[in-house]
Short mmCIF file of C-alpha atoms in Angstrom, two decimals:
data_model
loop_
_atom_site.label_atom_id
_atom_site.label_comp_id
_atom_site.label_asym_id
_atom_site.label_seq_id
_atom_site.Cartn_x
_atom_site.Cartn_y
_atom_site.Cartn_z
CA UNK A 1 -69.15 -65.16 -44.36
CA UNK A 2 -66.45 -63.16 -42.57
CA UNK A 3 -64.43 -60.68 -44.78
CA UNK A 4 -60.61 -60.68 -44.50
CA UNK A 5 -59.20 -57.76 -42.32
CA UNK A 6 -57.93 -54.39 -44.66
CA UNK A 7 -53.99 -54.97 -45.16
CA UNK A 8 -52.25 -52.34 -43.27
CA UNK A 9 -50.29 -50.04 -45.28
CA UNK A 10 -46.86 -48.75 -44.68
CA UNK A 11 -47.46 -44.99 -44.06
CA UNK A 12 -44.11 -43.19 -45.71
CA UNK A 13 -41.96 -41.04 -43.12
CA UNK A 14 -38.84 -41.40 -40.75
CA UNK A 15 -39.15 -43.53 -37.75
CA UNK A 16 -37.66 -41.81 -34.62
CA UNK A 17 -33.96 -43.33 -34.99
CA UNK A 18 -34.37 -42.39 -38.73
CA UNK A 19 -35.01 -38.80 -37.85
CA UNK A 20 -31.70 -38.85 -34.73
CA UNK A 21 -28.96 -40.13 -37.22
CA UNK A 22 -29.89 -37.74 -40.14
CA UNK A 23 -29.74 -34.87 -36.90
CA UNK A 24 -26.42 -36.51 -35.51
CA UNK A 25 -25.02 -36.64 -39.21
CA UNK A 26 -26.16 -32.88 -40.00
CA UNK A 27 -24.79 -31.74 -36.87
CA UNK A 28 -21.23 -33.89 -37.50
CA UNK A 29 -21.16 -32.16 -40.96
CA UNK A 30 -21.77 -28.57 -39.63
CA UNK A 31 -18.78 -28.89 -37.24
CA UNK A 32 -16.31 -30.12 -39.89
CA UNK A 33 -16.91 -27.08 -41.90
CA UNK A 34 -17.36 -25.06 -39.40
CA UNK A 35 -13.66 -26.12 -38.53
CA UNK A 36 -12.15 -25.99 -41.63
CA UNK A 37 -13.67 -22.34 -42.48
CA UNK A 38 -11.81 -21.49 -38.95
CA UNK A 39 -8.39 -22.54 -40.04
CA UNK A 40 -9.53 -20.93 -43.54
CA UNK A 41 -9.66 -17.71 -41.65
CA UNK A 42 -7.17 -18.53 -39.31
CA UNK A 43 -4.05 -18.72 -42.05
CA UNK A 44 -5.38 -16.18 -43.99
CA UNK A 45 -5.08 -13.63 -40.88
CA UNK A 46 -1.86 -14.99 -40.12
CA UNK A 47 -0.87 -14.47 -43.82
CA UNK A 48 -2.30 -11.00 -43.79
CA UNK A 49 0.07 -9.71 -40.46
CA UNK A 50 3.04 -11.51 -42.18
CA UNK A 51 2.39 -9.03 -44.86
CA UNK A 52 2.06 -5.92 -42.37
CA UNK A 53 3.98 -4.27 -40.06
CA UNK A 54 7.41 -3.02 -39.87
CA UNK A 55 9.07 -6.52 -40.02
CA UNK A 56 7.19 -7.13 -43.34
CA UNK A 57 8.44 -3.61 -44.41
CA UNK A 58 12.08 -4.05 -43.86
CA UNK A 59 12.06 -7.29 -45.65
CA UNK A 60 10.50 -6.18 -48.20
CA UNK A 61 13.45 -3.25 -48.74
CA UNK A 62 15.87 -5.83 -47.88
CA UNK A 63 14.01 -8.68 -50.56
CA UNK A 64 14.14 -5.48 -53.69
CA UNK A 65 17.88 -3.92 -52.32
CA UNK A 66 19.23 -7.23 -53.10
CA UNK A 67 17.96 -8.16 -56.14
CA UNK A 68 18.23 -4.41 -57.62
CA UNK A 69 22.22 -4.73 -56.91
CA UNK A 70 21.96 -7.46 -59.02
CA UNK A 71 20.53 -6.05 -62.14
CA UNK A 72 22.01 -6.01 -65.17
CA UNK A 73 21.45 -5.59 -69.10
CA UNK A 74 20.47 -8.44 -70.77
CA UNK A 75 22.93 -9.85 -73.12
CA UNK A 76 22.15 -9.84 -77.00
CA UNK A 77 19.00 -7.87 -76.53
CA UNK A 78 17.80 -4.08 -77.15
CA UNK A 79 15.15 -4.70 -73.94
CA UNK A 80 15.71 -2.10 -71.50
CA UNK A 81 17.79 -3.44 -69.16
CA UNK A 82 15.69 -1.48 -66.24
CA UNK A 83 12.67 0.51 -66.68
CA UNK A 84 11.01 2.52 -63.79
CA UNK A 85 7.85 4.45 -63.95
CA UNK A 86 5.72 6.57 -61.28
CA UNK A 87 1.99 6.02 -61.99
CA UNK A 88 2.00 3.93 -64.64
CA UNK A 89 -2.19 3.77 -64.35
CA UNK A 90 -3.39 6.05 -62.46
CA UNK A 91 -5.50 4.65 -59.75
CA UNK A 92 -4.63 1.82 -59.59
CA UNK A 93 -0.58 1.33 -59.99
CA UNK A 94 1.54 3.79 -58.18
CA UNK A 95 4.78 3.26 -59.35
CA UNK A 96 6.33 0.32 -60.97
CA UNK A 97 10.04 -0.68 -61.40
CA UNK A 98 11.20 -3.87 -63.92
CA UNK A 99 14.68 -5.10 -64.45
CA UNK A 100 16.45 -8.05 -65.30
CA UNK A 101 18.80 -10.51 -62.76
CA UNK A 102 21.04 -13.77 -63.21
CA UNK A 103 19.25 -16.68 -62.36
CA UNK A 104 21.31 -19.78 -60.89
CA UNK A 105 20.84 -23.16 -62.75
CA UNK A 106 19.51 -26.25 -61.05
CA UNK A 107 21.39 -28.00 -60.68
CA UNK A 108 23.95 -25.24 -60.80
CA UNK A 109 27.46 -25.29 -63.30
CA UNK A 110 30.06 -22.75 -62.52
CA UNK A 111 29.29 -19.55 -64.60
CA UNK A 112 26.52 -20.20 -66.02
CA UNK A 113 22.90 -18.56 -65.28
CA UNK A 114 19.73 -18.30 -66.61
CA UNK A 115 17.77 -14.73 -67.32
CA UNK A 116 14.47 -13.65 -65.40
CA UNK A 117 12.58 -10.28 -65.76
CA UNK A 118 11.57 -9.16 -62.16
CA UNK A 119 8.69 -6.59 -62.31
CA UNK A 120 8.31 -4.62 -58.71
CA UNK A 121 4.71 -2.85 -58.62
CA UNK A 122 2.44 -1.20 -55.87
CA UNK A 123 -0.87 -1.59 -56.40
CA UNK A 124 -4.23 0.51 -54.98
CA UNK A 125 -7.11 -1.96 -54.75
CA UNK A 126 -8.67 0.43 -52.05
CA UNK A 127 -7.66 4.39 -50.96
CA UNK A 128 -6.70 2.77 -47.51
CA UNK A 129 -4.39 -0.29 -48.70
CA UNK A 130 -2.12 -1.15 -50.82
CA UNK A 131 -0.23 -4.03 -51.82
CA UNK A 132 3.69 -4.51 -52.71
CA UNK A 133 4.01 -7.72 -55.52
CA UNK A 134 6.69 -9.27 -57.29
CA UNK A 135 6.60 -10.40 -60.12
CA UNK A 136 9.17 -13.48 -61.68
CA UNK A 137 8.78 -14.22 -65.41
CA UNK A 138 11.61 -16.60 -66.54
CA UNK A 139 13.33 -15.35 -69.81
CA UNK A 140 14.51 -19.57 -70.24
CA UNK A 141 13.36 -22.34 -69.35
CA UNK A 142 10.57 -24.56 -69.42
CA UNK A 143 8.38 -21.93 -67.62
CA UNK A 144 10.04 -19.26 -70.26
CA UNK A 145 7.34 -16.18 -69.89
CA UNK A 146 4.82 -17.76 -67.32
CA UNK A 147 4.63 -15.30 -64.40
CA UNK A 148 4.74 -16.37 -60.60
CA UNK A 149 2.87 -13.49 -58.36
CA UNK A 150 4.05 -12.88 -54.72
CA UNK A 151 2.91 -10.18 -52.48
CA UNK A 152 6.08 -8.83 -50.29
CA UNK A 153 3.63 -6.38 -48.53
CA UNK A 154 0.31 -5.00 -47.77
CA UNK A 155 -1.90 -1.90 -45.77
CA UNK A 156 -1.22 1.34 -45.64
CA UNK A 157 2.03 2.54 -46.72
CA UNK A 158 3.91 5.13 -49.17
CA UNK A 159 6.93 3.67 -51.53
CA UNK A 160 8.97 6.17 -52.99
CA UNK A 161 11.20 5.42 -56.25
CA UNK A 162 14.03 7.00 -57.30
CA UNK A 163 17.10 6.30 -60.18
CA UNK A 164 20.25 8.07 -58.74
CA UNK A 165 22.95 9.13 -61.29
CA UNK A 166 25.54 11.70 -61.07
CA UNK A 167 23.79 12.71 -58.18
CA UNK A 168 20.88 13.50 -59.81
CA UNK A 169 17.37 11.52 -58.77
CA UNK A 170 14.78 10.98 -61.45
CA UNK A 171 11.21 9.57 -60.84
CA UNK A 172 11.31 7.67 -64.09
CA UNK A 173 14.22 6.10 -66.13
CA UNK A 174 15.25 5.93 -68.51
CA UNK A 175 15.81 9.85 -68.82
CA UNK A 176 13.09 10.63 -71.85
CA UNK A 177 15.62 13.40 -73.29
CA UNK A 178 18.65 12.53 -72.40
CA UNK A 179 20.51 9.95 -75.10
CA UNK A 180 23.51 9.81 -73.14
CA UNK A 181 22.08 8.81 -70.05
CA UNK A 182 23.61 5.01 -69.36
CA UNK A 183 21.17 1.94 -69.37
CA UNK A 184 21.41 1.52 -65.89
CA UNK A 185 21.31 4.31 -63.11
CA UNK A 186 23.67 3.67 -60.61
CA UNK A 187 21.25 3.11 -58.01
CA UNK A 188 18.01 3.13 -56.28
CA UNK A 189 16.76 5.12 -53.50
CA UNK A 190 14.30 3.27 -51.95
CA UNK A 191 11.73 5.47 -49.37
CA UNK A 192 8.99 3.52 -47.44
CA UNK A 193 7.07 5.14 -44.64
CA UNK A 194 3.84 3.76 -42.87
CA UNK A 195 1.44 5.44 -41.27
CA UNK A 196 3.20 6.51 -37.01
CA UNK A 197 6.28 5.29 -38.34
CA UNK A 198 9.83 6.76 -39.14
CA UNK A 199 10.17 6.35 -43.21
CA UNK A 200 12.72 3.41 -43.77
CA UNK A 201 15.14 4.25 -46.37
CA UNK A 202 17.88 2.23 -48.30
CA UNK A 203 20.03 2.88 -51.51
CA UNK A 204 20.13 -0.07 -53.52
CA UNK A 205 24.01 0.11 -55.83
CA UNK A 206 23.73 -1.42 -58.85
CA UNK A 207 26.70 -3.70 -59.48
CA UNK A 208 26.75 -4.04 -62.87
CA UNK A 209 26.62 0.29 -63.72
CA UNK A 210 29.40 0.44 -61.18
CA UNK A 211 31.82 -1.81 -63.83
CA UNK A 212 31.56 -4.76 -61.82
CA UNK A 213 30.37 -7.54 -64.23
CA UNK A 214 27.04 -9.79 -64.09
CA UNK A 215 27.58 -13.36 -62.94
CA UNK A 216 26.59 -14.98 -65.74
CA UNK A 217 29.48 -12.67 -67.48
CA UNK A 218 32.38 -13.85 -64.90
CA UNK A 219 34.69 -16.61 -65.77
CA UNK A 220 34.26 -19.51 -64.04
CA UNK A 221 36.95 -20.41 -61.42
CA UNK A 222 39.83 -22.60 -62.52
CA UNK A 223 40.15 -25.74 -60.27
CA UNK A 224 43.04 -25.49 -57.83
CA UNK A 225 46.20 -27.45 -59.88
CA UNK A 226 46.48 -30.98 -57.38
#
C-alpha cells in the first residue's frame, strides 16, 4: 500500500516582490524626511541671517526708538513706569530695560488704549553670541500677564544703555539716591556696535517726560460739526 506524499509546508519569509516594495517604501520614506529636515534647516538659516547683520541691527534700534518714545507711567499704579538695569545676572543678562506703552484696541475707539509692559533684554547663551528679545506682557486683556517672546537680533554684538537727564547719562534708572530724580528720564541713548562695523547710535525722546501726554491720556477728537 502506497503512502500519501508529505504535505508541503509554507516556509515563512518574503517572496522577492515582498522584499522590492518594503525597499521602494523605505526608500520613499527616507526622501520625505530627508526633504522636510532640508526645509527644517533651510528656514531656520534664513531665520537666523534675518536676525544678523546690519539690516537686522538698524531695525532693531529703529523697533526699541519707537516704542521707548512712547513710554509712559502707568496710570493709577506705583509700578515704575521704566526701569533699566546693566547686568541684571551676570553671565547671562547684560543689560535689561522695561517700560510701559499704550496699546491700541481692536477694534480701535478714539482715545482709548490698553496697557502692555515691554521688557527689552540681551541675553549671553554663549561668549561669542548673543541675542536681543522682546518681551510683550499685556497689562488687560484676555491674555492679561501671558508673555509673547520675539528675538529682534542675534551674533555678536555690544548694546549700550543709557537714561539721559539734565544731561547727565546713568547706566541704571531710576537714580538709587536721588528722590528727586523724575519717573521717566528724558531719553535713551541707544549704542550698538558689531564686530568691523561703525557703532550705530540713536537717542530715543521720551514723549511723555517731555510734557507731551500719553495717548490713552488725550481727548478724543470732536467730530467735525456737519
Amino acid at each position: 500500500m502506497k503512502r500519501p506524499p508529505p504535505s508541503r509546508r509554507r516556509v515563512a519569509g518574503f517572496t522577492l516582490v515582498e522584499l522590492l516594495l518594503s525597499l521602494a517604501l523605505g526608500v520613499l520614506v527616507a526622501l520625505i524626511l530627508s526633504a522636510l529636515l532640508r526645509g527644517l534647516l533651510a528656514a531656520d538659516q534664513a531665520q537666523s541671517l534675518r536676525l544678523r547683520g546690519p539690516l537686522a541691527a538698524r531695525g532693531a534700534l529703529r523697533t526699541m526708538s519707537l516704542e521707548i518714545a512712547a513710554a509712559f507711567p502707568p496710570p493709577g499704579t506705583n509700578t515704575i513706569p521704566l526701569q533699566l538695569e546693566a547686568a541684571p545676572t551676570p553671565g547671562q543678562i547684560e543689560s535689561r530695560l522695561t517700560l510701559h506703552v499704550p496699546v491700541p484696541l481692536d477694534p480701535p475707539i478714539a482715545g482709548a488704549y490698553n496697557m502692555a509692559q515691554v521688557t527689552y533684554q540681551v541675553r549671553s547663551p554663549s561668549r561669542d553670541r548673543q541675542i536681543l528679545e522682546r518681551i510683550h506682557v499685556p497689562c488687560s486683556g484676555p491674555a492679561t500677564n501671558q508673555p509673547v517672546t520675539n528675538s529682534l537680533l542675534e551674533g555678536r554684538f555690544t548694546l549700550v544703555l543709557e537714561a539721559i537727564t539734565n544731561g547727565v547719562c546713568r547706566a541704571d534708572w531710576p537714580p538709587a539716591r536721588d528722590t528727586n530724580a523724575p519717573s521717566l528720564p528724558e531719553a535713551i541713548r541707544l549704542t550698538l556696535t558689531q564686530p568691523g562695523k561703525e557703532p550705530l547710535t540713536s537717542t530715543a525722546l521720551i514723549q511723555t517726560a517731555h510734557g507731551i501726554s500719553a495717548p490713552g491720556e488725550r481727548p478724543a477728537k470732536e467730530p467735525p460739526s456737519p
